[in-house]
Amino acid sequence: MTRRSVDRRTLLSAIGGVGVLGAASRPTLAKPTGEAAGPTVYVGSSSLDGTLYAVDATTGEQVWAFTDPTGTIESSPTVVDGVVYFGTGLENETLYAVDAVTGEEEWSFTEPSGGLRSPTVVDGSVYVGSFDETVYAVDAATGEEEWRFTEPDDWINTAPTVVDGTVYFTSDDALLYAVDAATGEEEWRFTEPRRIDGSSPTVGDGTVYIGSGEGMSGGAVYAITAATGEEEWVYDGIVSEVKSSLTLVDGTLYAGGDGRVYAVDAETGEEEWLFDRSGDTHISSPTVQDGTVFIGTASRFGQLYAIDAETGVFEWAYSEVGNWIRSSPTVWNGLVYVGSDDDTLHVLDSETGEIEWEFTEPTDDVMSSPTVVDDPAGGDSVGSRVRQGTLGHHQAFADRATGTAIDDPDGADESDDVGDTDTTDDAAEDDPAEEESPAHDGDEDDDASPGPGVIGAIAGLGGGGYLLQRRL
């Protein structure tokens, strides 16, 4: 067990008692008001009065709010069959199931003793990782525990990805685990990375992809055979740690880190292009839609970038955030939804980067990635950003030209759907920093190279056509 794990266990033992007491003497939850009837965006606030908001996706008007007065909501909500699933922590570590229309609680699962990350819902089960170093499987209809996996020696700081009957997840013990989704039995573990912090597994074409930190040598992207856990290749051209999940679209992996965005060939591990904005850090996972990569930066003055997915060329940047962006963007119906540490949900035009509206009700950081659902009564976040449990986690194949999702031949359980936005070839706005930090394709002379198109999926986020960040 690592020294860090010991420190965290000590922390959990100190806080865990509070969590158990909180579960035993449950606080009174604020009653939601109103009902969601049309396209709705769901997003959480990380304040100690943690609130899950349902907001009209077109107008920005609040529909209802579900408040747990002792729990923060940093996880991204997952919507399945008219139910919103999300976790809280570190004060009241609870997995909630809430009616997507009314905001009324359906059930709560209070066994975890550490903060919960984003849940993944597949085949009637909810899979969620916790800071108590455990992954739980819970019945989606009743909230009853099905199994728990307790082998990790450090926090589970990412969302699980579930594909073809296997749960893939990473832990801060620097391991990638594969566990049977029905029984919770371990299938294999991958031990090569030196550090994993925030990169949930992305799965496509029988391969698992993760980002890592490799100490003084920088960061890396690993490709691992999903069936056996054997390494296929490693891309080690990343200057520092990869703290976000990878997004896979049309055979290209997109990764953020150290102020740069990388496009890497998913089959060979060769770099396709590099978008360089040194000085920023990317915790937000990339979202790819209609030929554009959207990604936020965790810097003092956070920015949201739009980058051409095929060439890595700058399209636009939104710089009016004023604080970190840890939330991963969601794209729906020509709009980009992203939360930030300025306590705001920002909504922008996906083609121009112009602000459409802002939702300012949260009283603390919005680290939760938004989920948009067309039909709250029966809709899913599959096809949106939250279904997979974090951002960018199962493969979603996408047609670059039309923005139409194509079925995954591997039969991934969840994926992000594409929205109805039109693809355009209009010239991009000039980037004020373009001359200082141009995009690269791996060579110093060229700034264009092949890339993908529409989306990278998340198994746990959700609803109308976006990608999400698997970190939360």
Coordinates of C-alpha atoms in Angstrom, one line a residue:
M1 CA 0.0 0.0 0.0
T2 CA 1.3 3.4 -0.9
R3 CA 2.0 6.2 1.6
R4 CA -0.7 8.2 -0.1
S5 CA -3.2 5.4 0.5
V6 CA -2.4 5.3 4.2
D7 CA -2.9 9.0 4.4
R8 CA -6.3 8.7 2.7
R9 CA -7.4 5.8 4.8
T10 CA -6.6 7.9 7.9
L11 CA -8.7 10.7 6.4
L12 CA -11.6 8.3 5.6
S13 CA -11.5 6.9 9.1
A14 CA -11.8 10.5 10.4
I15 CA -14.6 11.5 8.0
G16 CA -16.2 8.1 7.6
G17 CA -17.8 8.2 11.0
V18 CA -19.4 11.4 10.1
G19 CA -20.7 9.9 6.9
V20 CA -22.1 6.9 8.8
L21 CA -23.8 9.1 11.3
G22 CA -25.2 11.2 8.5
A23 CA -26.6 8.1 6.8
A24 CA -28.2 6.9 10.1
S25 CA -29.8 10.3 10.9
R26 CA -30.6 11.5 7.4
P27 CA -31.0 15.2 7.0
T28 CA -34.2 16.6 5.6
L29 CA -33.8 17.0 1.9
A30 CA -35.2 20.1 0.2
K31 CA -38.3 19.3 -1.8
P32 CA -38.1 20.0 -5.5
T33 CA -40.7 22.1 -7.3
G34 CA -41.8 22.0 -10.9
E35 CA -41.7 19.3 -13.5
A36 CA -39.4 18.7 -16.4
A37 CA -41.5 18.4 -19.6
G38 CA -39.0 19.1 -22.5
P39 CA -35.3 19.1 -23.1
T40 CA -33.6 19.4 -19.7
V41 CA -30.0 19.8 -18.5
Y42 CA -29.1 18.1 -15.2
V43 CA -26.0 19.4 -13.4
G44 CA -24.7 19.3 -9.8
S45 CA -23.1 21.9 -7.5
S46 CA -20.1 21.0 -5.3
S47 CA -21.1 23.3 -2.5
L48 CA -21.7 21.8 1.0
D49 CA -25.4 22.4 0.4
G50 CA -24.9 20.2 -2.7
T51 CA -27.7 20.5 -5.2
L52 CA -28.7 18.7 -8.3
Y53 CA -30.4 21.2 -10.7
A54 CA -32.8 20.4 -13.5
V55 CA -32.8 23.4 -16.0
D56 CA -34.7 24.0 -19.2
A57 CA -32.1 23.2 -21.8
T58 CA -33.3 26.0 -24.2
T59 CA -34.1 28.9 -21.9
G60 CA -31.9 28.3 -18.8
E61 CA -34.9 28.5 -16.4
Q62 CA -34.7 26.3 -13.3
V63 CA -37.2 23.5 -13.3
W64 CA -36.5 21.9 -10.0
A65 CA -33.6 21.5 -7.5
F66 CA -32.8 18.5 -5.3
T67 CA -30.7 19.5 -2.3
D68 CA -28.7 17.3 0.1
P69 CA -27.7 19.8 2.7
T70 CA -24.6 17.7 3.8
G71 CA -23.3 16.4 0.6
T72 CA -21.3 17.9 -2.3
I73 CA -22.1 16.8 -5.9
E74 CA -19.0 16.6 -8.0
S75 CA -20.1 13.6 -10.0
S76 CA -21.9 13.9 -13.3
P77 CA -25.5 12.7 -13.4
T78 CA -26.6 9.7 -15.4
V79 CA -30.1 9.5 -16.7
V80 CA -31.7 6.1 -17.6
D81 CA -35.4 5.4 -18.2
G82 CA -36.6 8.6 -16.6
V83 CA -34.3 8.3 -13.5
V84 CA -31.3 10.5 -12.6
Y85 CA -28.5 8.7 -10.8
F86 CA -25.7 10.7 -9.1
G87 CA -23.4 10.4 -6.1
T88 CA -22.4 12.8 -3.2
G89 CA -19.5 13.1 -0.8
L90 CA -17.4 13.6 1.4
E91 CA -19.9 14.6 4.1
N92 CA -22.9 12.4 3.2
E93 CA -21.6 9.7 0.8
T94 CA -24.7 8.6 -0.9
L95 CA -25.8 7.3 -4.3
Y96 CA -29.2 8.7 -5.2
A97 CA -31.8 7.8 -7.7
V98 CA -34.2 10.7 -8.4
D99 CA -37.2 11.0 -10.7
A100 CA -36.0 13.0 -13.8
V101 CA -39.4 14.7 -14.2
T102 CA -40.2 15.7 -10.6
G103 CA -36.9 15.5 -8.8
E104 CA -38.5 13.3 -6.1
E105 CA -36.1 10.7 -4.5
E106 CA -36.8 7.1 -5.5
W107 CA -34.1 5.5 -3.4
S108 CA -30.7 6.2 -1.8
F109 CA -27.7 3.9 -1.2
T110 CA -25.7 4.9 1.9
E111 CA -23.1 2.1 2.3
P112 CA -20.0 3.9 0.9
S113 CA -17.8 5.7 3.4
G114 CA -16.0 7.9 0.8
G115 CA -17.1 10.4 -1.8
L116 CA -18.7 8.9 -4.9
R117 CA -17.7 9.5 -8.5
S118 CA -20.0 9.4 -11.5
P119 CA -22.2 6.3 -11.8
T120 CA -22.5 4.1 -14.9
V121 CA -25.8 2.3 -15.5
V122 CA -25.9 -0.8 -17.7
D123 CA -28.4 -3.6 -17.9
G124 CA -30.3 -2.7 -14.7
S125 CA -27.2 -2.2 -12.5
V126 CA -25.5 1.0 -11.3
Y127 CA -21.7 0.8 -11.0
V128 CA -20.0 3.5 -9.0
G129 CA -16.5 4.0 -7.5
S130 CA -15.8 5.6 -4.1
F131 CA -13.0 7.3 -2.2
D132 CA -13.4 4.3 0.3
E133 CA -11.3 2.3 -2.3
T134 CA -14.3 0.3 -3.4
V135 CA -16.4 -0.2 -6.5
Y136 CA -20.1 -1.0 -5.9
A137 CA -22.7 -2.6 -8.1
V138 CA -26.3 -1.6 -7.1
D139 CA -29.7 -2.7 -8.5
A140 CA -30.9 0.3 -10.5
A141 CA -34.6 -0.3 -9.6
T142 CA -34.3 -0.9 -5.9
G143 CA -31.0 0.5 -4.7
E144 CA -30.0 -2.9 -3.2
E145 CA -26.3 -3.8 -3.2
E146 CA -25.4 -6.5 -5.7
W147 CA -21.6 -6.8 -5.0
R148 CA -18.6 -4.7 -4.0
F149 CA -15.0 -4.9 -5.1
T150 CA -12.5 -3.9 -2.5
E151 CA -9.1 -4.9 -3.9
P152 CA -7.8 -1.3 -4.8
D153 CA -5.4 0.3 -2.3
D154 CA -6.3 3.9 -3.0
W155 CA -9.3 6.1 -4.0
I156 CA -11.4 5.4 -7.0
N157 CA -11.4 8.8 -8.5
T158 CA -12.9 7.9 -11.9
A159 CA -16.1 6.4 -13.3
P160 CA -16.3 2.8 -14.4
T161 CA -16.8 1.8 -18.0
V162 CA -18.9 -1.3 -18.7
V163 CA -18.5 -3.1 -22.0
D164 CA -19.5 -6.7 -23.0
G165 CA -20.0 -7.8 -19.4
T166 CA -16.8 -6.4 -18.0
V167 CA -16.4 -3.3 -15.7
Y168 CA -13.2 -1.4 -16.4
F169 CA -12.0 1.2 -13.9
T170 CA -8.8 2.9 -12.7
S171 CA -7.7 3.7 -9.1
D172 CA -5.2 6.1 -7.6
D173 CA -3.1 3.0 -6.8
A174 CA -2.0 3.4 -10.5
L175 CA -3.8 0.2 -11.6
L176 CA -6.4 -0.5 -14.3
Y177 CA -8.8 -3.2 -13.2
A178 CA -11.2 -5.5 -15.2
V179 CA -14.0 -7.0 -13.2
D180 CA -16.9 -9.3 -14.2
A181 CA -20.0 -7.1 -14.2
A182 CA -22.3 -9.8 -12.9
T183 CA -20.2 -11.2 -10.1
G184 CA -17.6 -8.6 -9.2
E185 CA -14.8 -11.2 -9.7
E186 CA -11.5 -9.8 -10.9
E187 CA -10.6 -10.7 -14.5
W188 CA -7.2 -9.0 -14.7
R189 CA -5.3 -5.9 -13.7
F190 CA -2.8 -3.7 -15.6
T191 CA 0.2 -2.5 -13.6
E192 CA 2.4 -0.6 -16.0
P193 CA 1.5 3.1 -15.3
R194 CA 3.3 4.9 -12.5
R195 CA 0.3 7.1 -11.7
I196 CA -3.4 7.4 -12.7
D197 CA -5.3 10.4 -11.5
G198 CA -8.7 11.1 -13.2
S199 CA -8.5 9.1 -16.4
S200 CA -11.4 6.7 -16.7
P201 CA -11.0 3.9 -19.2
T202 CA -12.2 4.3 -22.8
V203 CA -13.1 1.1 -24.7
G204 CA -13.4 0.5 -28.4
D205 CA -12.7 -2.3 -30.9
G206 CA -11.6 -4.7 -28.1
T207 CA -9.0 -2.2 -26.7
V208 CA -9.0 -0.3 -23.4
Y209 CA -7.3 3.2 -23.4
I210 CA -6.2 5.1 -20.4
G211 CA -4.0 8.2 -19.7
S212 CA -1.4 8.3 -17.0
G213 CA 1.4 10.3 -15.3
E214 CA 4.9 8.8 -15.6
G215 CA 6.8 11.0 -13.2
M216 CA 9.7 13.1 -14.5
S217 CA 9.2 11.5 -17.9
G218 CA 5.8 13.2 -18.4
G219 CA 2.6 11.4 -19.2
A220 CA 1.5 8.6 -21.5
V221 CA -1.5 7.0 -23.2
Y222 CA -1.8 3.2 -23.0
A223 CA -3.6 0.8 -25.2
I224 CA -4.5 -2.5 -23.5
T225 CA -6.3 -5.6 -25.0
A226 CA -9.7 -5.7 -23.3
A227 CA -9.9 -9.5 -23.1
T228 CA -6.5 -10.2 -21.6
G229 CA -5.0 -7.0 -20.1
E230 CA -1.9 -7.2 -22.3
E231 CA -0.3 -3.9 -23.5
E232 CA -0.7 -3.2 -27.2
W233 CA 1.2 0.1 -27.4
V234 CA 2.1 3.2 -25.4
Y235 CA 2.3 6.8 -26.5
D236 CA 4.7 8.7 -24.3
G237 CA 4.9 12.0 -26.1
I238 CA 2.9 13.9 -23.4
V239 CA 4.8 16.4 -21.4
S240 CA 3.0 16.0 -18.1
E241 CA 0.3 13.9 -16.5
V242 CA -3.0 13.1 -18.3
K243 CA -5.6 14.0 -15.7
S244 CA -8.7 13.6 -18.0
S245 CA -10.3 10.7 -19.8
L246 CA -9.7 10.0 -23.4
T247 CA -12.2 10.4 -26.1
L248 CA -12.3 8.0 -29.1
V249 CA -13.9 9.0 -32.4
D250 CA -13.4 7.6 -35.9
G251 CA -10.2 5.8 -34.9
T252 CA -8.5 8.8 -33.2
L253 CA -8.0 9.3 -29.5
Y254 CA -8.1 12.8 -28.0
A255 CA -6.3 13.5 -24.8
G256 CA -5.8 16.7 -22.8
G257 CA -2.9 17.6 -20.5
D258 CA -0.2 20.2 -19.7
G259 CA -1.9 22.9 -21.8
R260 CA -1.9 20.7 -24.8
V261 CA -4.5 18.6 -26.6
Y262 CA -3.2 15.5 -28.4
A263 CA -4.7 13.5 -31.2
V264 CA -3.3 9.9 -31.4
D265 CA -4.1 7.1 -33.9
A266 CA -6.0 4.5 -31.9
E267 CA -4.6 1.6 -33.8
T268 CA -0.9 2.5 -33.9
G269 CA -0.4 5.0 -31.1
E270 CA 1.2 7.5 -33.6
E271 CA 0.6 11.2 -32.9
E272 CA -1.7 12.9 -35.5
W273 CA -1.5 16.4 -34.2
L274 CA -0.8 18.6 -31.2
F275 CA -2.6 21.7 -30.1
D276 CA -0.3 23.7 -27.9
R277 CA -1.5 26.2 -25.2
S278 CA 1.4 25.7 -22.7
G279 CA 0.5 27.0 -19.3
D280 CA -3.0 25.6 -19.1
T281 CA -3.9 22.3 -17.5
H282 CA -6.7 20.1 -18.8
I283 CA -8.7 18.2 -16.2
S284 CA -11.9 18.5 -18.3
S285 CA -12.1 15.7 -20.8
P286 CA -12.4 16.4 -24.5
T287 CA -15.8 16.3 -26.2
V288 CA -15.9 15.8 -30.0
Q289 CA -19.0 16.7 -32.0
D290 CA -19.6 17.7 -35.6
G291 CA -15.8 17.7 -36.4
T292 CA -14.9 19.9 -33.4
V293 CA -13.1 19.1 -30.2
F294 CA -14.3 21.1 -27.1
I295 CA -12.2 21.2 -24.0
G296 CA -11.9 23.4 -20.9
T297 CA -8.8 24.5 -19.0
A298 CA -8.0 24.5 -15.3
S299 CA -6.2 27.7 -15.0
R300 CA -6.7 30.9 -13.1
F301 CA -8.7 32.3 -16.0
G302 CA -10.3 29.2 -17.4
Q303 CA -11.0 29.0 -21.1
L304 CA -13.1 26.8 -23.3
Y305 CA -11.4 25.9 -26.6
A306 CA -13.0 24.7 -29.8
I307 CA -10.4 22.9 -32.1
D308 CA -10.8 21.3 -35.5
A309 CA -10.9 17.6 -34.9
E310 CA -9.2 16.7 -38.1
T311 CA -6.4 19.2 -38.2
G312 CA -5.9 20.5 -34.6
V313 CA -6.4 24.1 -35.8
F314 CA -7.9 26.6 -33.4
E315 CA -11.6 27.6 -34.1
W316 CA -12.5 29.7 -31.1
A317 CA -12.0 30.3 -27.4
Y318 CA -14.4 31.5 -24.7
S319 CA -12.4 33.4 -22.1
E320 CA -15.1 35.0 -19.9
V321 CA -15.2 32.2 -17.3
G322 CA -12.8 33.7 -14.9
N323 CA -12.0 30.4 -13.1
W324 CA -11.2 26.8 -13.6
I325 CA -13.2 24.5 -15.9
R326 CA -13.1 21.0 -14.5
S327 CA -16.5 20.0 -16.0
S328 CA -16.4 18.4 -19.4
P329 CA -18.5 20.1 -22.1
T330 CA -21.7 18.7 -23.4
V331 CA -23.0 19.5 -26.9
W332 CA -26.7 19.4 -27.8
N333 CA -28.7 21.1 -30.5
G334 CA -25.9 23.5 -31.5
L335 CA -25.2 24.5 -27.9
V336 CA -22.2 23.8 -25.7
Y337 CA -23.0 23.3 -21.9
V338 CA -20.1 23.5 -19.5
G339 CA -19.8 24.2 -15.7
S340 CA -17.0 26.1 -14.1
D341 CA -15.6 27.1 -10.7
D342 CA -17.2 30.5 -11.0
D343 CA -20.4 28.7 -9.7
T344 CA -22.0 28.9 -13.2
L345 CA -23.3 26.7 -16.0
H346 CA -22.3 28.4 -19.2
V347 CA -24.1 27.8 -22.5
L348 CA -22.5 28.9 -25.8
D349 CA -23.2 28.6 -29.5
S350 CA -21.1 25.7 -30.7
E351 CA -20.1 27.3 -33.9
T352 CA -19.1 30.8 -32.8
G353 CA -18.4 30.5 -29.0
E354 CA -20.9 33.3 -28.3
I355 CA -22.6 33.1 -25.0
E356 CA -26.3 32.1 -25.2
W357 CA -27.2 32.1 -21.5
E358 CA -25.8 31.4 -18.1
F359 CA -27.3 29.6 -15.1
T360 CA -26.0 31.2 -11.9
E361 CA -28.1 29.6 -9.1
P362 CA -25.3 27.3 -7.8
T363 CA -23.5 28.6 -4.7
D364 CA -20.2 26.9 -5.4
D365 CA -18.1 25.2 -8.1
V366 CA -19.9 23.4 -10.9
M367 CA -17.4 20.5 -11.4
S368 CA -20.2 18.2 -12.5
S369 CA -20.5 17.7 -16.2
P370 CA -23.9 18.6 -17.6
T371 CA -26.3 16.0 -18.9
V372 CA -29.0 16.9 -21.5
V373 CA -32.1 14.7 -22.0
D374 CA -34.7 15.4 -24.7
D375 CA -37.5 13.5 -22.9
P376 CA -37.1 13.5 -19.1
A377 CA -40.0 11.1 -18.6
G378 CA -38.4 8.2 -20.6
G379 CA -35.2 9.5 -22.0
D380 CA -31.7 8.3 -21.3
S381 CA -28.3 10.0 -21.2
V382 CA -27.1 7.4 -23.6
G383 CA -26.6 9.6 -26.5
S384 CA -25.8 12.4 -24.3
R385 CA -22.9 12.9 -22.1
V386 CA -23.5 11.2 -18.9
R387 CA -24.6 7.7 -19.5
Q388 CA -21.3 6.1 -19.3
G389 CA -20.4 7.4 -15.9
T390 CA -17.8 9.8 -16.9
L391 CA -16.5 11.3 -20.0
G392 CA -15.4 9.6 -23.1
H393 CA -15.6 6.1 -22.1
H394 CA -17.1 3.8 -24.5
Q395 CA -16.5 4.1 -28.0
A396 CA -19.0 6.0 -30.1
F397 CA -18.4 5.8 -33.8
A398 CA -19.4 8.9 -35.6
D399 CA -19.8 10.0 -39.2
R400 CA -17.5 13.0 -39.6
A401 CA -19.5 14.7 -42.3
T402 CA -23.1 14.4 -41.0
G403 CA -22.7 14.1 -37.3
T404 CA -24.7 10.9 -37.2
A405 CA -23.8 8.3 -34.7
I406 CA -23.1 4.8 -36.1
D407 CA -23.7 1.6 -34.2
D408 CA -20.7 0.3 -32.4
P409 CA -19.8 -3.1 -33.9
D410 CA -18.3 -4.2 -30.5
G411 CA -21.6 -3.8 -28.8
A412 CA -20.6 -1.3 -26.2
D413 CA -23.3 -0.9 -23.6
E414 CA -23.4 2.8 -23.5
S415 CA -22.3 5.6 -25.9
D416 CA -22.9 9.2 -26.6
D417 CA -25.3 10.2 -29.3
V418 CA -24.8 13.0 -31.7
G419 CA -27.0 16.1 -31.5
D420 CA -28.8 17.8 -34.4
T421 CA -26.3 20.5 -35.0
D422 CA -25.3 21.2 -38.6
T423 CA -21.7 20.9 -39.7
T424 CA -20.2 24.0 -41.3
D425 CA -16.9 24.9 -42.9
D426 CA -17.0 28.6 -42.1
A427 CA -13.6 30.2 -41.4
A428 CA -12.7 30.2 -37.7
E429 CA -12.1 33.3 -35.7
D430 CA -8.5 34.4 -35.1
D431 CA -7.0 33.2 -31.9
P432 CA -5.1 36.0 -30.1
A433 CA -2.5 33.5 -29.0
E434 CA -2.2 31.6 -32.3
E435 CA 1.1 33.1 -33.4
E436 CA 2.7 32.2 -30.1
S437 CA 1.5 28.7 -29.8
P438 CA 0.4 27.1 -33.1
A439 CA -1.1 23.6 -33.5
H440 CA 1.4 20.9 -34.4
D441 CA 1.0 17.5 -36.0
G442 CA 4.1 16.0 -34.3
D443 CA 6.5 17.8 -36.7
E444 CA 7.6 21.4 -36.3
D445 CA 6.7 22.5 -39.8
D446 CA 3.2 21.2 -40.3
D447 CA 0.0 22.1 -38.5
A448 CA -2.6 19.9 -40.2
S449 CA -3.1 16.2 -39.9
P450 CA -5.9 13.6 -39.9
G451 CA -8.4 13.4 -37.1
P452 CA -11.9 12.3 -36.2
G453 CA -15.3 13.6 -36.1
V454 CA -18.2 13.5 -33.8
I455 CA -18.1 12.0 -30.4
G456 CA -16.3 10.2 -27.7
A457 CA -18.6 8.6 -25.3
I458 CA -19.1 8.3 -21.7
A459 CA -20.8 5.5 -20.0
G460 CA -22.7 7.3 -17.4
L461 CA -23.5 10.7 -18.7
G462 CA -26.3 11.6 -20.7
G463 CA -29.1 12.4 -22.9
G464 CA -29.1 14.3 -26.1
G465 CA -25.8 14.2 -27.8
Y466 CA -22.7 15.1 -26.0
L467 CA -19.5 13.7 -24.5
L468 CA -18.4 13.9 -21.0
Q469 CA -15.6 13.8 -18.6
R470 CA -15.2 10.5 -16.8
R471 CA -13.2 12.0 -14.0
L472 CA -16.3 13.1 -11.9

